[in-house]
Amino acid sequence: MSFINYSSREINCKIVYYGPGLCGKTTNLQYIYQKTSPEAKGKMISLATETERTLFFDFLPLSLGEIRGFKTRFHLYTVPGQVFYDASRKLILKGVDGVIFVADSQNERMDANVEAVENLVINLKTQGYDLMAIPYVLQLNKRDLPNVAPVDEMVQLLRKKGEPVFEAVASKGTGVFETLKGVAKLVLQELTKTG
Ligand SMILES: Nc1nc2c(ncn2[C@@H]2O[C@H](COP(=O)(O)OP(=O)(O)OP(=O)(O)O)[C@@H](O)[C@H]2O)c(=O)[nH]1
Ligand SMILES: [Mg+2]
């Protein structure tokens, strides 16, 4: 639930990067962190295992300019993709305003992608949200690898509701800001609808 603070004229929104293990969620955040000026970002917090797998979440607070005199602050989170961290994924979805589903384009990860989208639908539901109703975009990541599925096949398999689709190579930064802007736009649209 986005939080509007009228006295400090701030809008706070929570964005969650969701997707299977190793699809590149943390890499998206790291790139955003690297490319954002110090004034616009807070500290990035990563709780990871020794092998760089997300253990609980990554967190990055980000200012994305003003809208109608209100500062917009986006709180970016990633979930741990490994199947057995489901309790953490549920918790991190609490209070979410927008979701970016990061899919791994490699052929051998298609089942994992499908499973993770299904897991997202279920976990949103347990927090009282409907995927069909929330701001949502799909990122097809790792487009640089040789063994990737065609974009139209992935869209057919993974797209849930005509959401915007972004191709990305998060490790090089390609498509990373486009994806974030895509979901931010939907979140702000949602705000002006209800407010
Ligand atoms: N070739 C290629 N590698 C990528 C890309 N994006 C991420 N990677 C690599 O994939 C690996 C996993 O990336 P992470 O960002 O840690 O994946 P994650 O989704 O956060 O994984 P979990 O935290 O376990 O859920 C790392 O070695 C990244 O460098 C990409 O677009 N292309
Ligand atoms: Mg991670």
GROMACS .gro file of C-alpha atoms and ligand atoms in nm:
model
  228
    1MET     CA    1   0.000   0.000   0.000
    2SER     CA    2   0.171   0.320  -0.109
    3PHE     CA    3   0.211   0.571   0.168
    4ILE     CA    4   0.149   0.939   0.107
    5ASN     CA    5   0.289   1.175   0.367
    6TYR     CA    6   0.116   1.513   0.320
    7SER     CA    7   0.326   1.705   0.574
    8SER     CA    8   0.660   1.611   0.420
    9ARG     CA    9   0.502   1.589   0.073
   10GLU     CA   10   0.637   1.243   0.000
   11ILE     CA   11   0.498   0.942  -0.177
   12ASN     CA   12   0.650   0.610  -0.072
   13CYS     CA   13   0.607   0.306  -0.294
   14LYS     CA   14   0.726  -0.051  -0.256
   15ILE     CA   15   0.845  -0.238  -0.565
   16VAL     CA   16   0.934  -0.607  -0.548
   17TYR     CA   17   1.154  -0.796  -0.794
   18TYR     CA   18   1.026  -1.153  -0.810
   19GLY     CA   19   1.145  -1.456  -1.007
   20PRO     CA   20   1.324  -1.790  -0.997
   21GLY     CA   21   1.667  -1.845  -0.845
   22LEU     CA   22   1.959  -1.685  -1.033
   23CYS     CA   23   1.735  -1.505  -1.285
   24GLY     CA   24   1.911  -1.175  -1.210
   25LYS     CA   25   1.697  -0.989  -0.955
   26THR     CA   26   1.989  -0.879  -0.738
   27THR     CA   27   2.184  -0.785  -1.052
   28ASN     CA   28   1.903  -0.542  -1.150
   29LEU     CA   29   1.929  -0.369  -0.813
   30GLN     CA   30   2.308  -0.359  -0.823
   31TYR     CA   31   2.302  -0.189  -1.161
   32ILE     CA   32   2.047   0.068  -1.045
   33TYR     CA   33   2.258   0.133  -0.737
   34GLN     CA   34   2.575   0.183  -0.945
   35LYS     CA   35   2.410   0.421  -1.188
   36THR     CA   36   2.220   0.638  -0.944
   37SER     CA   37   2.367   0.956  -0.802
   38PRO     CA   38   2.441   0.956  -0.427
   39GLU     CA   39   2.171   1.219  -0.358
   40ALA     CA   40   1.902   1.001  -0.511
   41LYS     CA   41   1.975   0.678  -0.330
   42GLY     CA   42   2.005   0.541   0.018
   43LYS     CA   43   2.217   0.254   0.137
   44MET     CA   44   2.169  -0.075  -0.046
   45ILE     CA   45   2.121  -0.359   0.196
   46SER     CA   46   2.184  -0.716   0.081
   47LEU     CA   47   2.137  -1.017   0.301
   48ALA     CA   48   2.310  -1.290   0.106
   49THR     CA   49   2.478  -1.626   0.150
   50GLU     CA   50   2.851  -1.668   0.096
   51THR     CA   51   2.779  -1.768  -0.263
   52GLU     CA   52   2.588  -1.443  -0.331
   53ARG     CA   53   2.245  -1.603  -0.329
   54THR     CA   54   1.987  -1.376  -0.171
   55LEU     CA   55   1.909  -1.511   0.174
   56PHE     CA   56   1.627  -1.282   0.281
   57PHE     CA   57   1.612  -0.977   0.056
   58ASP     CA   58   1.798  -0.687  -0.105
   59PHE     CA   59   1.674  -0.338  -0.035
   60LEU     CA   60   1.744  -0.010  -0.213
   61PRO     CA   61   1.564   0.319  -0.144
   62LEU     CA   62   1.551   0.547  -0.447
   63SER     CA   63   1.416   0.895  -0.520
   64LEU     CA   64   1.264   0.927  -0.865
   65GLY     CA   65   1.188   1.296  -0.881
   66GLU     CA   66   0.870   1.487  -0.807
   67ILE     CA   67   0.514   1.448  -0.915
   68ARG     CA   68   0.274   1.737  -0.848
   69GLY     CA   69   0.502   1.872  -0.577
   70PHE     CA   70   0.541   1.538  -0.401
   71LYS     CA   71   0.878   1.365  -0.379
   72THR     CA   72   0.852   1.006  -0.496
   73ARG     CA   73   1.049   0.750  -0.302
   74PHE     CA   74   1.066   0.397  -0.433
   75HIS     CA   75   1.168   0.119  -0.203
   76LEU     CA   76   1.308  -0.161  -0.417
   77TYR     CA   77   1.319  -0.514  -0.282
   78THR     CA   78   1.424  -0.847  -0.428
   79VAL     CA   79   1.302  -1.181  -0.299
   80PRO     CA   80   1.520  -1.490  -0.263
   81GLY     CA   81   1.445  -1.705  -0.567
   82GLN     CA   82   1.544  -2.040  -0.422
   83VAL     CA   83   1.233  -2.254  -0.381
   84PHE     CA   84   1.279  -2.324  -0.009
   85TYR     CA   85   1.275  -1.956   0.095
   86ASP     CA   86   0.900  -1.927   0.042
   87ALA     CA   87   0.824  -1.781   0.386
   88SER     CA   88   1.059  -1.490   0.314
   89ARG     CA   89   0.898  -1.429  -0.026
   90LYS     CA   90   0.556  -1.408   0.137
   91LEU     CA   91   0.678  -1.162   0.395
   92ILE     CA   92   0.851  -0.936   0.143
   93LEU     CA   93   0.529  -0.902  -0.058
   94LYS     CA   94   0.359  -0.736   0.238
   95GLY     CA   95   0.256  -0.383   0.144
   96VAL     CA   96   0.372  -0.417  -0.217
   97ASP     CA   97   0.268  -0.153  -0.473
   98GLY     CA   98   0.420  -0.301  -0.786
   99VAL     CA   99   0.591  -0.620  -0.898
  100ILE     CA  100   0.859  -0.683  -1.159
  101PHE     CA  101   0.874  -1.046  -1.261
  102VAL     CA  102   1.227  -1.124  -1.379
  103ALA     CA  103   1.228  -1.429  -1.604
  104ASP     CA  104   1.543  -1.620  -1.698
  105SER     CA  105   1.544  -1.652  -2.077
  106GLN     CA  106   1.748  -1.971  -2.086
  107ASN     CA  107   1.549  -2.266  -2.224
  108GLU     CA  108   1.630  -2.488  -1.929
  109ARG     CA  109   1.483  -2.232  -1.687
  110MET     CA  110   1.134  -2.218  -1.844
  111ASP     CA  111   0.981  -2.459  -1.592
  112ALA     CA  112   1.138  -2.260  -1.309
  113ASN     CA  113   0.992  -1.939  -1.457
  114VAL     CA  114   0.643  -2.088  -1.479
  115GLU     CA  115   0.667  -2.224  -1.127
  116ALA     CA  116   0.781  -1.886  -0.994
  117VAL     CA  117   0.491  -1.699  -1.158
  118GLU     CA  118   0.249  -1.949  -1.004
  119ASN     CA  119   0.422  -1.903  -0.669
  120LEU     CA  120   0.386  -1.524  -0.705
  121VAL     CA  121   0.011  -1.553  -0.770
  122ILE     CA  122  -0.034  -1.771  -0.460
  123ASN     CA  123   0.183  -1.559  -0.231
  124LEU     CA  124   0.015  -1.237  -0.343
  125LYS     CA  125  -0.319  -1.397  -0.265
  126THR     CA  126  -0.210  -1.489   0.089
  127GLN     CA  127  -0.125  -1.120   0.140
  128GLY     CA  128  -0.464  -1.017   0.003
  129TYR     CA  129  -0.355  -0.907  -0.345
  130ASP     CA  130  -0.464  -1.012  -0.691
  131LEU     CA  131  -0.195  -1.020  -0.959
  132MET     CA  132  -0.460  -0.917  -1.210
  133ALA     CA  133  -0.520  -0.594  -1.020
  134ILE     CA  134  -0.171  -0.476  -0.922
  135PRO     CA  135   0.089  -0.283  -1.125
  136TYR     CA  136   0.295  -0.556  -1.289
  137VAL     CA  137   0.561  -0.585  -1.560
  138LEU     CA  138   0.754  -0.876  -1.707
  139GLN     CA  139   1.128  -0.862  -1.770
  140LEU     CA  140   1.290  -1.122  -1.997
  141ASN     CA  141   1.645  -1.123  -1.867
  142LYS     CA  142   1.971  -1.281  -1.989
  143ARG     CA  143   1.895  -1.211  -2.356
  144ASP     CA  144   2.271  -1.219  -2.421
  145LEU     CA  145   2.304  -1.593  -2.368
  146PRO     CA  146   2.307  -1.837  -2.663
  147ASN     CA  147   2.050  -2.084  -2.530
  148VAL     CA  148   1.754  -1.848  -2.490
  149ALA     CA  149   1.390  -1.908  -2.580
  150PRO     CA  150   1.234  -1.679  -2.843
  151VAL     CA  151   1.067  -1.369  -2.699
  152ASP     CA  152   0.722  -1.449  -2.841
  153GLU     CA  153   0.730  -1.799  -2.689
  154MET     CA  154   0.822  -1.659  -2.350
  155VAL     CA  155   0.551  -1.396  -2.371
  156GLN     CA  156   0.294  -1.659  -2.457
  157LEU     CA  157   0.407  -1.877  -2.167
  158LEU     CA  158   0.456  -1.615  -1.895
  159ARG     CA  159   0.249  -1.306  -1.968
  160LYS     CA  160  -0.049  -1.294  -1.737
  161LYS     CA  161  -0.254  -0.993  -1.838
  162GLY     CA  162  -0.108  -0.800  -2.124
  163GLU     CA  163   0.150  -0.640  -1.896
  164PRO     CA  164   0.443  -0.449  -2.049
  165VAL     CA  165   0.734  -0.676  -2.145
  166PHE     CA  166   1.100  -0.566  -2.133
  167GLU     CA  167   1.398  -0.751  -2.274
  168ALA     CA  168   1.707  -0.716  -2.059
  169VAL     CA  169   2.068  -0.804  -1.999
  170ALA     CA  170   2.085  -0.699  -1.636
  171SER     CA  171   2.455  -0.780  -1.605
  172LYS     CA  172   2.523  -0.511  -1.867
  173GLY     CA  173   2.241  -0.284  -1.755
  174THR     CA  174   2.040  -0.322  -2.074
  175GLY     CA  175   1.669  -0.277  -2.008
  176VAL     CA  176   1.712  -0.233  -1.634
  177PHE     CA  177   1.592   0.128  -1.604
  178GLU     CA  178   1.330   0.075  -1.874
  179THR     CA  179   1.180  -0.204  -1.663
  180LEU     CA  180   1.185   0.002  -1.345
  181LYS     CA  181   1.029   0.302  -1.519
  182GLY     CA  182   0.765   0.072  -1.666
  183VAL     CA  183   0.644  -0.042  -1.326
  184ALA     CA  184   0.689   0.302  -1.165
  185LYS     CA  185   0.460   0.449  -1.427
  186LEU     CA  186   0.190   0.192  -1.351
  187VAL     CA  187   0.223   0.249  -0.975
  188LEU     CA  188   0.189   0.627  -1.014
  189GLN     CA  189  -0.109   0.580  -1.247
  190GLU     CA  190  -0.272   0.366  -0.980
  191LEU     CA  191  -0.213   0.642  -0.723
  192THR     CA  192  -0.377   0.911  -0.931
  193LYS     CA  193  -0.669   0.676  -0.998
  194THR     CA  194  -0.749   0.630  -0.628
  195GLY     CA  195  -0.625   0.963  -0.492
  196LIG     N1  196   2.482  -1.364  -1.895
  196LIG     C1  197   2.405  -1.300  -1.807
  196LIG     N2  198   2.420  -1.322  -1.676
  196LIG     C2  199   2.341  -1.256  -1.590
  196LIG     C3  200   2.244  -1.162  -1.634
  196LIG     N3  201   2.182  -1.112  -1.524
  196LIG     C4  202   2.237  -1.171  -1.418
  196LIG     N4  203   2.333  -1.258  -1.454
  196LIG     C5  204   2.417  -1.344  -1.368
  196LIG     O1  205   2.334  -1.444  -1.309
  196LIG     C6  206   2.382  -1.477  -1.179
  196LIG     C7  207   2.270  -1.468  -1.077
  196LIG     O2  208   2.229  -1.333  -1.066
  196LIG     P1  209   2.158  -1.275  -0.935
  196LIG     O3  210   2.122  -1.133  -0.963
  196LIG     O4  211   2.236  -1.302  -0.813
  196LIG     O5  212   2.027  -1.365  -0.932
  196LIG     P2  213   1.905  -1.359  -0.828
  196LIG     O6  214   1.781  -1.363  -0.909
  196LIG     O7  215   1.921  -1.245  -0.735
  196LIG     O8  216   1.925  -1.499  -0.752
  196LIG     P3  217   1.865  -1.539  -0.605
  196LIG     O9  218   1.908  -1.433  -0.510
  196LIG    O10  219   1.923  -1.672  -0.571
  196LIG    O11  220   1.717  -1.547  -0.619
  196LIG     C8  221   2.499  -1.383  -1.150
  196LIG    O12  222   2.618  -1.450  -1.179
  196LIG     C9  223   2.477  -1.268  -1.250
  196LIG    O13  224   2.596  -1.204  -1.286
  196LIG    C10  225   2.230  -1.141  -1.775
  196LIG    O14  226   2.147  -1.063  -1.823
  196LIG     N5  227   2.314  -1.212  -1.855
  197MG      MG  228   1.928  -1.229  -0.533
   0.00000   0.00000   0.00000
